[in-house]
Short mmCIF file of C-alpha atoms in Angstrom, two decimals:
data_model
loop_
_atom_site.label_atom_id
_atom_site.label_comp_id
_atom_site.label_asym_id
_atom_site.label_seq_id
_atom_site.Cartn_x
_atom_site.Cartn_y
_atom_site.Cartn_z
CA ALA A 1 -4.81 17.35 -6.79
CA GLN A 2 -3.46 15.52 -3.75
CA SER A 3 -0.60 13.35 -4.75
CA VAL A 4 2.62 11.58 -3.51
CA SER A 5 5.65 11.77 -5.63
CA GLN A 6 8.75 9.73 -5.55
CA HIS A 7 11.53 11.16 -7.54
CA ASN A 8 13.47 8.14 -8.60
CA HIS A 9 12.02 5.18 -10.32
CA HIS A 10 15.19 3.06 -10.15
CA VAL A 11 18.29 3.39 -8.03
CA ILE A 12 21.32 1.29 -8.43
CA LEU A 13 23.93 1.33 -5.65
CA SER A 14 26.89 -0.69 -4.61
CA GLU A 15 27.02 -2.21 -1.18
CA ALA A 16 28.00 0.20 1.60
CA ALA A 17 26.89 3.19 -0.37
CA SER A 18 24.58 5.66 1.24
CA LEU A 19 21.01 5.83 0.23
CA GLU A 20 18.46 8.66 0.03
CA LEU A 21 15.03 8.14 -1.69
CA GLY A 22 13.04 11.22 -2.09
CA CYS A 23 9.27 11.57 -1.35
CA ASN A 24 7.07 14.74 -1.60
CA TYR A 25 3.42 15.08 -1.06
CA SER A 26 0.85 17.68 -1.78
CA TYR A 27 -1.51 17.36 1.03
CA GLY A 28 -2.27 20.23 3.38
CA GLY A 29 -3.15 19.84 7.03
CA THR A 30 -2.23 16.95 9.31
CA VAL A 31 -0.72 13.91 7.69
CA ASN A 32 0.66 10.64 8.73
CA LEU A 33 3.62 9.51 6.73
CA PHE A 34 4.90 5.98 5.91
CA TRP A 35 7.65 4.19 4.06
CA TYR A 36 6.73 0.60 3.02
CA VAL A 37 9.10 -1.93 1.49
CA GLN A 38 8.34 -4.85 -0.85
CA TYR A 39 11.11 -7.46 -1.23
CA PRO A 40 11.06 -9.62 -4.23
CA GLY A 41 8.24 -12.11 -4.00
CA GLN A 42 6.95 -10.76 -0.62
CA HIS A 43 4.12 -8.44 0.28
CA LEU A 44 4.44 -4.85 1.55
CA GLN A 45 5.84 -4.31 4.93
CA LEU A 46 6.07 -1.27 6.99
CA LEU A 47 9.60 0.21 7.38
CA LEU A 48 8.72 3.32 9.39
CA LYS A 49 6.05 5.75 10.14
CA TYR A 50 5.72 9.30 11.30
CA PHE A 51 2.69 10.56 13.09
CA SER A 52 3.89 13.47 15.26
CA GLY A 53 6.79 14.49 17.50
CA ASP A 54 10.45 14.19 16.49
CA PRO A 55 10.51 14.63 12.71
CA LEU A 56 13.49 12.27 12.52
CA VAL A 57 12.08 8.75 12.73
CA LYS A 58 14.07 5.43 12.77
CA GLY A 59 12.71 2.34 11.40
CA ILE A 60 13.72 -1.18 10.97
CA LYS A 61 16.94 -2.36 9.36
CA GLY A 62 18.79 0.84 9.86
CA PHE A 63 16.44 3.04 7.85
CA GLU A 64 15.39 6.49 8.90
CA ALA A 65 13.28 9.26 7.51
CA GLU A 66 12.83 12.87 8.20
CA SER A 67 9.66 14.90 7.90
CA ILE A 68 10.24 18.35 6.70
CA LYS A 69 6.84 19.96 6.66
CA SER A 70 7.91 23.18 5.05
CA LYS A 71 9.04 21.22 1.99
CA PHE A 72 6.28 18.66 2.30
CA SER A 73 8.94 15.93 2.07
CA PHE A 74 9.63 12.63 3.82
CA ASN A 75 12.88 11.25 2.36
CA LEU A 76 14.17 7.82 3.40
CA ARG A 77 17.74 7.36 4.27
CA LYS A 78 20.16 4.60 5.06
CA PRO A 79 23.85 5.28 5.67
CA SER A 80 25.14 1.89 4.31
CA VAL A 81 23.05 -0.30 2.11
CA GLN A 82 23.38 -4.06 1.89
CA TRP A 83 22.52 -6.41 -0.96
CA SER A 84 19.48 -7.62 1.02
CA ASP A 85 18.07 -4.08 0.82
CA THR A 86 17.18 -4.82 -2.85
CA ALA A 87 13.49 -4.15 -3.02
CA GLU A 88 10.74 -1.70 -3.96
CA TYR A 89 10.19 1.19 -1.57
CA PHE A 90 6.93 3.02 -1.35
CA CYS A 91 6.16 6.33 0.32
CA ALA A 92 2.62 6.72 1.50
CA VAL A 93 0.52 9.37 3.15
CA SER A 94 -2.69 9.31 5.03
CA GLN A 95 -4.87 12.11 6.53
CA PRO A 96 -6.15 11.11 9.89
CA TYR A 97 -8.82 13.73 9.91
CA ASN A 98 -10.04 13.20 6.37
CA ASN A 99 -11.05 9.58 5.96
CA ASN A 100 -7.64 8.39 6.61
CA ASP A 101 -7.27 6.51 3.35
CA MET A 102 -3.74 5.91 2.36
CA ARG A 103 -2.18 7.06 -0.94
CA PHE A 104 1.04 5.68 -2.27
CA GLY A 105 3.78 7.03 -4.38
CA ALA A 106 4.56 5.03 -7.64
CA GLY A 107 7.58 3.33 -5.75
CA THR A 108 11.35 3.37 -6.16
CA ARG A 109 13.06 0.25 -7.17
CA LEU A 110 16.39 -0.15 -5.34
CA THR A 111 19.02 -2.61 -6.74
CA VAL A 112 22.12 -3.09 -4.50
CA LYS A 113 25.07 -4.73 -6.32
CA PRO A 114 27.15 -6.93 -4.15
CA ASP B 1 0.12 -17.26 10.67
CA THR B 2 -2.04 -14.55 12.17
CA GLY B 3 -1.46 -11.98 9.36
CA VAL B 4 -3.83 -10.88 6.66
CA SER B 5 -4.71 -13.54 4.25
CA GLN B 6 -6.17 -13.43 0.72
CA ASP B 7 -7.75 -16.07 -1.44
CA PRO B 8 -7.08 -16.99 -4.17
CA ARG B 9 -3.46 -15.96 -4.68
CA HIS B 10 -3.83 -16.09 -8.42
CA LYS B 11 -6.82 -15.85 -10.76
CA ILE B 12 -6.93 -16.16 -14.46
CA THR B 13 -10.21 -15.47 -16.08
CA LYS B 14 -11.67 -14.67 -19.48
CA ARG B 15 -12.94 -11.31 -20.30
CA GLY B 16 -16.52 -10.80 -19.39
CA GLN B 17 -16.56 -13.29 -16.53
CA ASN B 18 -17.22 -12.34 -12.90
CA VAL B 19 -14.47 -12.93 -10.23
CA THR B 20 -14.61 -12.75 -6.41
CA PHE B 21 -11.74 -12.29 -3.99
CA ARG B 22 -11.67 -12.84 -0.31
CA CYS B 23 -9.69 -11.12 2.44
CA ASP B 24 -9.32 -12.31 6.03
CA PRO B 25 -7.90 -9.42 8.11
CA ILE B 26 -6.14 -9.73 11.43
CA SER B 27 -8.87 -10.68 13.88
CA GLU B 28 -8.93 -7.63 16.16
CA HIS B 29 -8.59 -5.19 13.34
CA ASN B 30 -11.68 -3.03 12.72
CA ARG B 31 -10.56 -1.43 9.50
CA LEU B 32 -10.14 -3.14 6.17
CA TYR B 33 -8.75 -1.71 3.00
CA TRP B 34 -8.66 -2.77 -0.68
CA TYR B 35 -5.99 -1.56 -3.07
CA ARG B 36 -5.07 -2.26 -6.55
CA GLN B 37 -1.53 -2.38 -7.86
CA THR B 38 -0.56 -2.51 -11.50
CA LEU B 39 2.98 -3.18 -12.80
CA GLY B 40 5.42 -0.34 -12.04
CA GLN B 41 2.85 1.57 -9.86
CA GLY B 42 2.25 1.94 -6.17
CA PRO B 43 -0.92 0.66 -4.64
CA GLU B 44 -4.02 2.67 -5.53
CA PHE B 45 -6.73 2.94 -2.84
CA LEU B 46 -9.99 1.45 -3.78
CA THR B 47 -12.27 1.39 -0.68
CA TYR B 48 -12.26 0.83 3.02
CA PHE B 49 -14.45 -0.49 5.71
CA GLN B 50 -14.70 0.38 9.36
CA ASN B 51 -16.31 -2.66 10.77
CA GLU B 52 -19.07 -3.59 8.32
CA ALA B 53 -19.60 0.00 7.13
CA GLN B 54 -17.97 0.94 3.80
CA LEU B 55 -16.84 4.56 4.51
CA GLU B 56 -15.18 5.57 1.25
CA LYS B 57 -14.93 4.41 -2.35
CA SER B 58 -12.42 5.66 -4.80
CA ARG B 59 -13.33 6.85 -8.30
CA LEU B 60 -11.44 3.95 -9.52
CA LEU B 61 -14.08 1.55 -8.23
CA SER B 62 -16.48 1.58 -11.14
CA ASP B 63 -20.10 0.12 -11.07
CA ARG B 64 -18.60 -3.34 -12.00
CA PHE B 65 -16.78 -3.47 -8.62
CA SER B 66 -18.40 -4.20 -5.29
CA ALA B 67 -17.01 -4.86 -1.94
CA GLU B 68 -18.62 -6.20 1.21
CA ARG B 69 -17.79 -6.91 4.68
CA PRO B 70 -21.08 -8.29 5.96
CA LYS B 71 -20.15 -9.22 9.57
CA GLY B 72 -17.16 -6.84 10.07
CA SER B 73 -14.66 -9.60 9.66
CA PHE B 74 -13.71 -11.03 6.28
CA SER B 75 -14.40 -8.95 3.08
CA THR B 76 -15.12 -9.87 -0.52
CA LEU B 77 -14.30 -7.88 -3.60
CA GLU B 78 -16.26 -8.76 -6.74
CA ILE B 79 -15.64 -7.63 -10.18
CA GLN B 80 -18.33 -8.15 -12.82
CA ARG B 81 -17.83 -8.45 -16.50
CA THR B 82 -14.05 -8.33 -16.21
CA GLU B 83 -12.03 -6.37 -18.65
CA GLN B 84 -8.36 -6.69 -19.68
CA GLY B 85 -7.74 -3.37 -17.87
CA ASP B 86 -8.75 -5.02 -14.55
CA SER B 87 -5.53 -7.17 -14.59
CA ALA B 88 -3.57 -6.16 -11.55
CA MET B 89 -2.66 -7.20 -8.07
CA TYR B 90 -5.52 -6.65 -5.71
CA LEU B 91 -4.19 -6.01 -2.15
CA CYS B 92 -6.11 -6.19 1.16
CA ALA B 93 -4.85 -4.55 4.30
CA SER B 94 -6.25 -4.16 7.86
CA SER B 95 -5.57 -2.02 10.81
CA PHE B 96 -6.83 -1.20 14.27
CA GLY B 97 -8.02 2.38 14.22
CA GLN B 98 -5.47 4.63 12.71
CA ASP B 99 -2.60 2.29 13.41
CA ARG B 100 -0.46 1.22 10.49
CA GLU B 101 -1.99 -1.19 7.89
CA PHE B 102 -0.86 -4.67 7.63
CA PHE B 103 -0.92 -6.06 4.06
CA GLY B 104 -1.85 -9.30 2.80
CA PRO B 105 -0.02 -11.16 -0.07
CA GLY B 106 -2.48 -10.03 -2.69
CA THR B 107 -4.47 -11.60 -5.40
CA ARG B 108 -2.99 -11.43 -8.91
CA LEU B 109 -5.76 -11.22 -11.37
CA THR B 110 -5.16 -11.89 -15.10
CA VAL B 111 -8.02 -11.17 -17.51
CA LEU B 112 -7.42 -12.86 -20.94
#
């Protein structure tokens, strides 16, 4: 079955630590890849997206992600996290040539300690 | 604010009652999506519209659920004979074509 997997349910880091959140998907064919963030009390916002081209994409607030098609992965990274990065992060996949509905992973809760 | 809006933000209802939620997308967006999010889970796709046409419905959308987008603008999601398992956050999102989706604040439903 098609699915989106996020490896970590809860990650706790200290400020200035580096971050990598894993995301794997099981879709074949062409996919669009997204990372969304939900800060406490706010609604989902797009961090970054990958449609095609350079597999390393940069998003807002210093986040980046790399699409590795051979591994069906789209991991999110940030070299130095801040307390304000505390949020829930969702990986999502859509198939532009197959109805284009978006499927989300279960989310990873990031807590950054000051 | 020109983002996606949803009404109401919170709804508490008794089991067996019907509820209806409204979503107003960003005005030029032709696609509108409904998702459901339960605690500790990511959003689950329910259905989406392109203009007024409902193009896909998830198997999660039982016969008690119906969604409409009569004029290709706002959309409603109705749940009939609510059950406790329907308690969740119902999210609406809109997009222009295959561009990214913008999410609304959600409607939190609690079924007692």
